[in-house]
Amino acid sequence: MTTTAPAPNAPDDTPVLTATGVTMRFGGLTAVRAVDLTVNPGQIVGLIGPNGAGKTTFFNCLTGLYVPTEGTVTYRGTDLPPKPHLVTQAGIARTFQNIRLFANMTVLENVLVGRHTRTKEGLFSALLRGPAFRRAEKASEERAMELLHFTGLAPKRDHLARNLPYGEQRKLEIARALASDPGLLLLDEPTAGMNPHETRTTEQLVFAIRDQGTAVLVIEHDMRFIFNLCDHVAVLVQGEKLLEGTPRTVQSDERVIAAYLGTPFEGAPGTEEAAEVEAAEAHAAEDTDR
Amino acid sequence: MNPKNPPTGKTAGITAIPRIPLPPAAARITVIAGAALTLASTFLAWTWTQAFPGNLTVTGYPGGLQLLTLTGAILTIAHTLATTGTPGLRWLSPTRSNTATRHLALGTLATTWYTLIAIAVQLGGIVNLEPGGYLAGATSLITTLGALALPSGRPTPPPPPKPLPSWAEILIIAAAFGLGLSVLTYGIGTAYGELFTGFLLLTGFTTAALAKAGLITRLSRLTATHRRVTVTAAFAAAALFPLTQDTDEYTLIVVNILIFSTVALGLNVVVGLAGLLDLGYVAFLGVGAYTAALVSGSTASTLHIHFPFWAAALTGAAASLVFGVLIGAPTLRLRGDYLAIVTLGFGEIFRIAVGNLNGESGPSVTNGPNGIPNIPNLSILGYNFGDTHTLGGLTLNPFANYYLLMLLVTLLVVLVFSRAGNSRIGRAWIAIREDETAATAMGINGFRVKLIAFALGATLAGLAGTVQAHVSTTVVPEQYVFAGPVPPNSAFLLAAVILGGMGTITGPLLGAALLYLIPAKLQFLQDYQLLAFGAALILLMRFRPEGIIPNRRQQLEFHEPPATGGPIPLTKAEA
């Protein structure tokens, strides 16, 4: 499908993201168990799995929203700090499964908030409004407009985020995440609720992001989307990594199909038991009728 | 979709059935005739005795509350004529809205009937009404019924205004500010509570009518194009106020209003921008005031030092800043309601601690419940604020001096608010308010940014406190309570921000002015003051949840129909 072009931002081959033995427990419940994952520069990696497999929990471990109970996460060889804003500063940006835009800010303002870590004008420079402040604001706005053009939202810069159609809200989330100039972009179900046309557009957008040198890790349920897009796919089932590999190997693996569709297990109710249950129900119905 | 023209409301083009069946032309004639008769009735006697304030006994010219009814009636007639496109009056109603006519008629009705009921109640029975009063009551009712019979809905969206040369636009802005100032001055100068209530009723309805008529939208468009002129005009108009006054009485009121509004604007940084509910904000005002009092050279101060004002102001602001950081650092890790409760607690701790630092139950610092009296008047470069000065034929009495000083402080706070709000840090505050998790995921250090907002708010309140100490000449702990009948206190400050409009500059200024004037003018309500206040707040939240002056964002949040065209945006819950 696609081969990795050497990303301009990362000429070296250090993996962008390395997660080793990441485990997350909530009390007695182990949501994620000893998951290893590596994302190399210029790669698009997919993370799939049935609902409740722990994909989003794993994402939250990567972005510092949760501190993993065990295991380490490194970004370009350095350990990630356990605070979300520091993770973003280090170079990992994310979107959310349930869109979490700043609903009452305009489209442009949303992207400008994304620039937060890459600018440093504090309160005093805002109050004094010196030339440096104006320059920085102008640069931020230029970069934000660049991203809005990139995602096709430029004509809507002054709309409130809450008034955008659903598909555009998803795009705006991506634009906002890109505003922090990340080396790795984490997308949590970017096409959820989209129609096929919008899904195609998103696919193009993700490719374009990869071509700009940003590695992408994407959670998705839409298999066609994942297999079109990804260089590498990992499957998470019940908190554990079942397997990983190229889309082709994953697609044809029986265990993956089983995990999604289920397999008959031993002691599954056979025809005899089913007939018994039916009889009992009929009997009960008779009782109530009388 | 053109961003400049969002889809108009669902009322556009739809004409609802009027509540009273009457042909529109007949309804309009009823309104005009009724209002004309109401106007005429104000020239008659409404009551027989001068026991009711304002002298409503004279036949021949209107007086007191009759003037308000007169104004309402004239406005109703003028606006009704404007909606029919009478040449020369068309500018009064760009939207040709009958709803505006209805508001004006209702305003006249409310003011008139309030007057009549007040006469009957105060003098003991409706026998005290003269025929003029009955005429006024009946005709204002007829006017309102006629207005209710007018077709509702908005037949056409307002046409774009005719382009004017910019000097004319600036003149319009100046005229609007002049009008606003005179209305406000009239309200502050109302001599008795009944007149003030009538004034509030009429102004409230008229403002609503102006909004419906589209005049406020036009004016705000003008002010947006001439921002600098607008700000200058507003402050020039404000600076002119003391010159319109002969006595200290109302100047003292406006100084206190300015102090209250400035502190409310400081609280708006914390509540309106960063979304942190602070219920103990008045403590920072107290810290500033106490610091200024301690270094003022007052005989009662335990520190026998006398700082010049600039140093006292800086010390007061710095002390508040330190307190803000000390209180904020442990509490800002909490969210929402928890933060509100903790700040409420800290506000009370401040008051009680200050009451105990009297040398007996604690170290001798603040003189306990007696506070620090005899704070000397300010003197800047030999200009003593306690004396009456004559500058070029204009007399400035002591409170006028303080008023002008406080106006500078307000200007500074306005500047700080607008600059901080419209910057990287301001956007971070709003992002935190909108969605804290998403904001931290965008790289915003939530705790740090919130602490900056908290500290900035505290500093601004402390600065205002340093002036307050000198204006009131005494600081006592009981000035800085959570809730009390006299503003500023924490509850009133918060109410001013919410009433005026969160996140705006003019909102808290206006809200504070109203919240100061209403209790001050409605002394006759006595024990029912707070009850009436609560009822008014509930009504406001029902009909205008975004406050009197809406933030652009909140206006859209509460009143805009969902965007049409394209897939319907899902809410967060549905996604």
mmCIF file of C-alpha atoms in Angstrom, chain A residues 26-172:
data_model
loop_
_atom_site.group_PDB
_atom_site.id
_atom_site.type_symbol
_atom_site.label_atom_id
_atom_site.label_comp_id
_atom_site.label_asym_id
_atom_site.label_seq_id
_atom_site.Cartn_x
_atom_site.Cartn_y
_atom_site.Cartn_z
ATOM 1 C CA PHE A 26 -8.456 0.575 37.975
ATOM 2 C CA GLY A 27 -8.781 -1.068 41.352
ATOM 3 C CA GLY A 28 -9.234 -4.759 40.585
ATOM 4 C CA LEU A 29 -9.938 -4.226 36.906
ATOM 5 C CA THR A 30 -7.045 -4.455 34.508
ATOM 6 C CA ALA A 31 -8.070 -2.387 31.497
ATOM 7 C CA VAL A 32 -4.759 -2.644 29.653
ATOM 8 C CA ARG A 33 -2.295 -5.472 30.245
ATOM 9 C CA ALA A 34 1.385 -5.326 29.234
ATOM 10 C CA VAL A 35 0.937 -3.748 25.824
ATOM 11 C CA ASP A 36 4.003 -3.036 23.699
ATOM 12 C CA LEU A 37 3.702 -0.757 20.712
ATOM 13 C CA THR A 38 6.177 1.034 18.489
ATOM 14 C CA VAL A 39 5.476 3.778 16.007
ATOM 15 C CA ASN A 40 8.287 4.572 13.588
ATOM 16 C CA PRO A 41 8.818 7.918 11.886
ATOM 17 C CA GLY A 42 6.505 8.484 8.950
ATOM 18 C CA GLN A 43 4.276 5.538 9.814
ATOM 19 C CA ILE A 44 0.537 5.350 10.137
ATOM 20 C CA VAL A 45 -0.241 2.754 12.767
ATOM 21 C CA GLY A 46 -3.742 1.488 13.424
ATOM 22 C CA LEU A 47 -5.081 0.233 16.723
ATOM 23 C CA ILE A 48 -8.210 -1.868 16.444
ATOM 24 C CA GLY A 49 -10.238 -4.015 18.742
ATOM 25 C CA PRO A 50 -13.805 -4.646 19.844
ATOM 26 C CA ASN A 51 -15.610 -2.172 22.081
ATOM 27 C CA GLY A 52 -14.227 -2.150 25.592
ATOM 28 C CA ALA A 53 -10.900 -3.624 24.521
ATOM 29 C CA GLY A 54 -9.022 -0.788 26.232
ATOM 30 C CA LYS A 55 -7.984 1.202 23.186
ATOM 31 C CA THR A 56 -8.957 4.584 24.572
ATOM 32 C CA THR A 57 -7.511 3.735 27.978
ATOM 33 C CA PHE A 58 -4.247 2.898 26.235
ATOM 34 C CA PHE A 59 -4.434 6.257 24.426
ATOM 35 C CA ASN A 60 -4.970 8.033 27.693
ATOM 36 C CA CYS A 61 -1.889 6.290 29.091
ATOM 37 C CA LEU A 62 0.133 7.553 26.140
ATOM 38 C CA THR A 63 -1.050 11.141 26.520
ATOM 39 C CA GLY A 64 -0.611 11.473 30.253
ATOM 40 C CA LEU A 65 -4.309 11.654 31.119
ATOM 41 C CA TYR A 66 -3.722 8.405 33.010
ATOM 42 C CA VAL A 67 -0.448 7.416 34.587
ATOM 43 C CA PRO A 68 0.089 3.759 33.647
ATOM 44 C CA THR A 69 0.306 1.427 36.625
ATOM 45 C CA GLU A 70 3.274 -0.312 35.038
ATOM 46 C CA GLY A 71 5.372 0.116 31.946
ATOM 47 C CA THR A 72 7.023 3.033 30.229
ATOM 48 C CA VAL A 73 6.225 5.261 27.290
ATOM 49 C CA THR A 74 9.001 7.039 25.466
ATOM 50 C CA TYR A 75 8.763 9.659 22.754
ATOM 51 C CA ARG A 76 11.828 9.796 20.461
ATOM 52 C CA GLY A 77 13.864 8.029 23.106
ATOM 53 C CA THR A 78 12.923 10.165 26.106
ATOM 54 C CA ASP A 79 10.482 9.122 28.798
ATOM 55 C CA LEU A 80 7.189 10.987 28.721
ATOM 56 C CA PRO A 81 6.255 13.098 31.718
ATOM 57 C CA PRO A 82 2.987 12.060 33.414
ATOM 58 C CA LYS A 83 1.110 15.309 32.736
ATOM 59 C CA PRO A 84 -1.041 15.844 29.626
ATOM 60 C CA HIS A 85 0.217 19.332 28.914
ATOM 61 C CA LEU A 86 3.846 18.205 29.139
ATOM 62 C CA VAL A 87 3.143 15.331 26.776
ATOM 63 C CA THR A 88 1.709 17.786 24.269
ATOM 64 C CA GLN A 89 4.696 20.005 24.737
ATOM 65 C CA ALA A 90 6.988 17.043 24.087
ATOM 66 C CA GLY A 91 5.293 16.539 20.731
ATOM 67 C CA ILE A 92 2.294 14.221 20.982
ATOM 68 C CA ALA A 93 -1.075 15.696 20.094
ATOM 69 C CA ARG A 94 -4.412 13.963 20.174
ATOM 70 C CA THR A 95 -8.065 14.152 19.261
ATOM 71 C CA PHE A 96 -10.916 12.755 21.306
ATOM 72 C CA GLN A 97 -13.422 9.997 20.644
ATOM 73 C CA ASN A 98 -16.278 12.280 21.720
ATOM 74 C CA ILE A 99 -15.451 15.563 20.082
ATOM 75 C CA ARG A 100 -14.100 17.939 22.694
ATOM 76 C CA LEU A 101 -13.789 21.251 20.931
ATOM 77 C CA PHE A 102 -14.013 24.545 22.771
ATOM 78 C CA ALA A 103 -17.580 24.853 21.620
ATOM 79 C CA ASN A 104 -18.045 28.554 22.289
ATOM 80 C CA MET A 105 -14.816 29.696 20.717
ATOM 81 C CA THR A 106 -14.489 30.432 17.042
ATOM 82 C CA VAL A 107 -12.797 28.021 14.660
ATOM 83 C CA LEU A 108 -9.707 30.212 14.498
ATOM 84 C CA GLU A 109 -9.534 30.584 18.272
ATOM 85 C CA ASN A 110 -9.714 26.824 18.696
ATOM 86 C CA VAL A 111 -6.644 26.392 16.516
ATOM 87 C CA LEU A 112 -4.886 29.275 18.265
ATOM 88 C CA VAL A 113 -5.379 27.477 21.580
ATOM 89 C CA GLY A 114 -3.592 24.541 19.966
ATOM 90 C CA ARG A 115 -0.594 26.847 19.407
ATOM 91 C CA HIS A 116 -0.320 27.375 23.156
ATOM 92 C CA THR A 117 2.733 25.206 23.745
ATOM 93 C CA ARG A 118 4.621 26.611 20.787
ATOM 94 C CA THR A 119 4.314 30.214 21.939
ATOM 95 C CA LYS A 120 5.318 31.677 25.248
ATOM 96 C CA GLU A 121 3.867 35.174 25.546
ATOM 97 C CA GLY A 122 2.807 35.545 29.154
ATOM 98 C CA LEU A 123 0.488 37.919 30.928
ATOM 99 C CA PHE A 124 2.899 40.828 31.029
ATOM 100 C CA SER A 125 3.660 40.877 27.355
ATOM 101 C CA ALA A 126 -0.102 40.633 26.732
ATOM 102 C CA LEU A 127 -0.645 43.695 28.937
ATOM 103 C CA LEU A 128 2.199 45.699 27.464
ATOM 104 C CA ARG A 129 1.540 44.694 23.839
ATOM 105 C CA GLY A 130 5.085 45.287 22.707
ATOM 106 C CA PRO A 131 6.266 44.561 19.169
ATOM 107 C CA ALA A 132 7.360 41.055 20.159
ATOM 108 C CA PHE A 133 3.847 40.259 21.319
ATOM 109 C CA ARG A 134 2.299 41.528 18.101
ATOM 110 C CA ARG A 135 4.782 39.551 16.052
ATOM 111 C CA ALA A 136 4.057 36.356 17.968
ATOM 112 C CA GLU A 137 0.288 36.822 17.690
ATOM 113 C CA LYS A 138 0.616 37.438 13.970
ATOM 114 C CA ALA A 139 2.790 34.365 13.502
ATOM 115 C CA SER A 140 0.354 32.233 15.490
ATOM 116 C CA GLU A 141 -2.522 33.449 13.415
ATOM 117 C CA GLU A 142 -0.658 32.786 10.183
ATOM 118 C CA ARG A 143 0.158 29.251 11.232
ATOM 119 C CA ALA A 144 -3.431 28.692 12.360
ATOM 120 C CA MET A 145 -4.771 29.937 9.032
ATOM 121 C CA GLU A 146 -2.315 27.656 7.241
ATOM 122 C CA LEU A 147 -3.792 24.708 9.134
ATOM 123 C CA LEU A 148 -7.337 25.856 8.428
ATOM 124 C CA HIS A 149 -6.505 26.003 4.723
ATOM 125 C CA PHE A 150 -4.918 22.564 5.034
ATOM 126 C CA THR A 151 -8.075 21.095 6.539
ATOM 127 C CA GLY A 152 -10.381 23.141 4.327
ATOM 128 C CA LEU A 153 -11.932 25.106 7.173
ATOM 129 C CA ALA A 154 -10.518 28.516 6.280
ATOM 130 C CA PRO A 155 -13.842 29.976 5.057
ATOM 131 C CA LYS A 156 -15.348 29.206 8.459
ATOM 132 C CA ARG A 157 -12.692 30.834 10.619
ATOM 133 C CA ASP A 158 -15.142 33.088 12.445
ATOM 134 C CA HIS A 159 -17.855 30.515 13.052
ATOM 135 C CA LEU A 160 -18.398 29.147 16.503
ATOM 136 C CA ALA A 161 -17.059 25.616 16.733
ATOM 137 C CA ARG A 162 -20.395 24.369 18.036
ATOM 138 C CA ASN A 163 -22.137 25.512 14.853
ATOM 139 C CA LEU A 164 -19.979 23.471 12.491
ATOM 140 C CA PRO A 165 -21.394 20.334 10.928
ATOM 141 C CA TYR A 166 -20.205 17.147 12.541
ATOM 142 C CA GLY A 167 -17.610 16.208 9.939
ATOM 143 C CA GLU A 168 -16.044 19.647 10.089
ATOM 144 C CA GLN A 169 -15.911 19.497 13.882
ATOM 145 C CA ARG A 170 -13.805 16.339 13.507
ATOM 146 C CA LYS A 171 -11.535 18.141 11.045
ATOM 147 C CA LEU A 172 -11.242 21.110 13.367
#
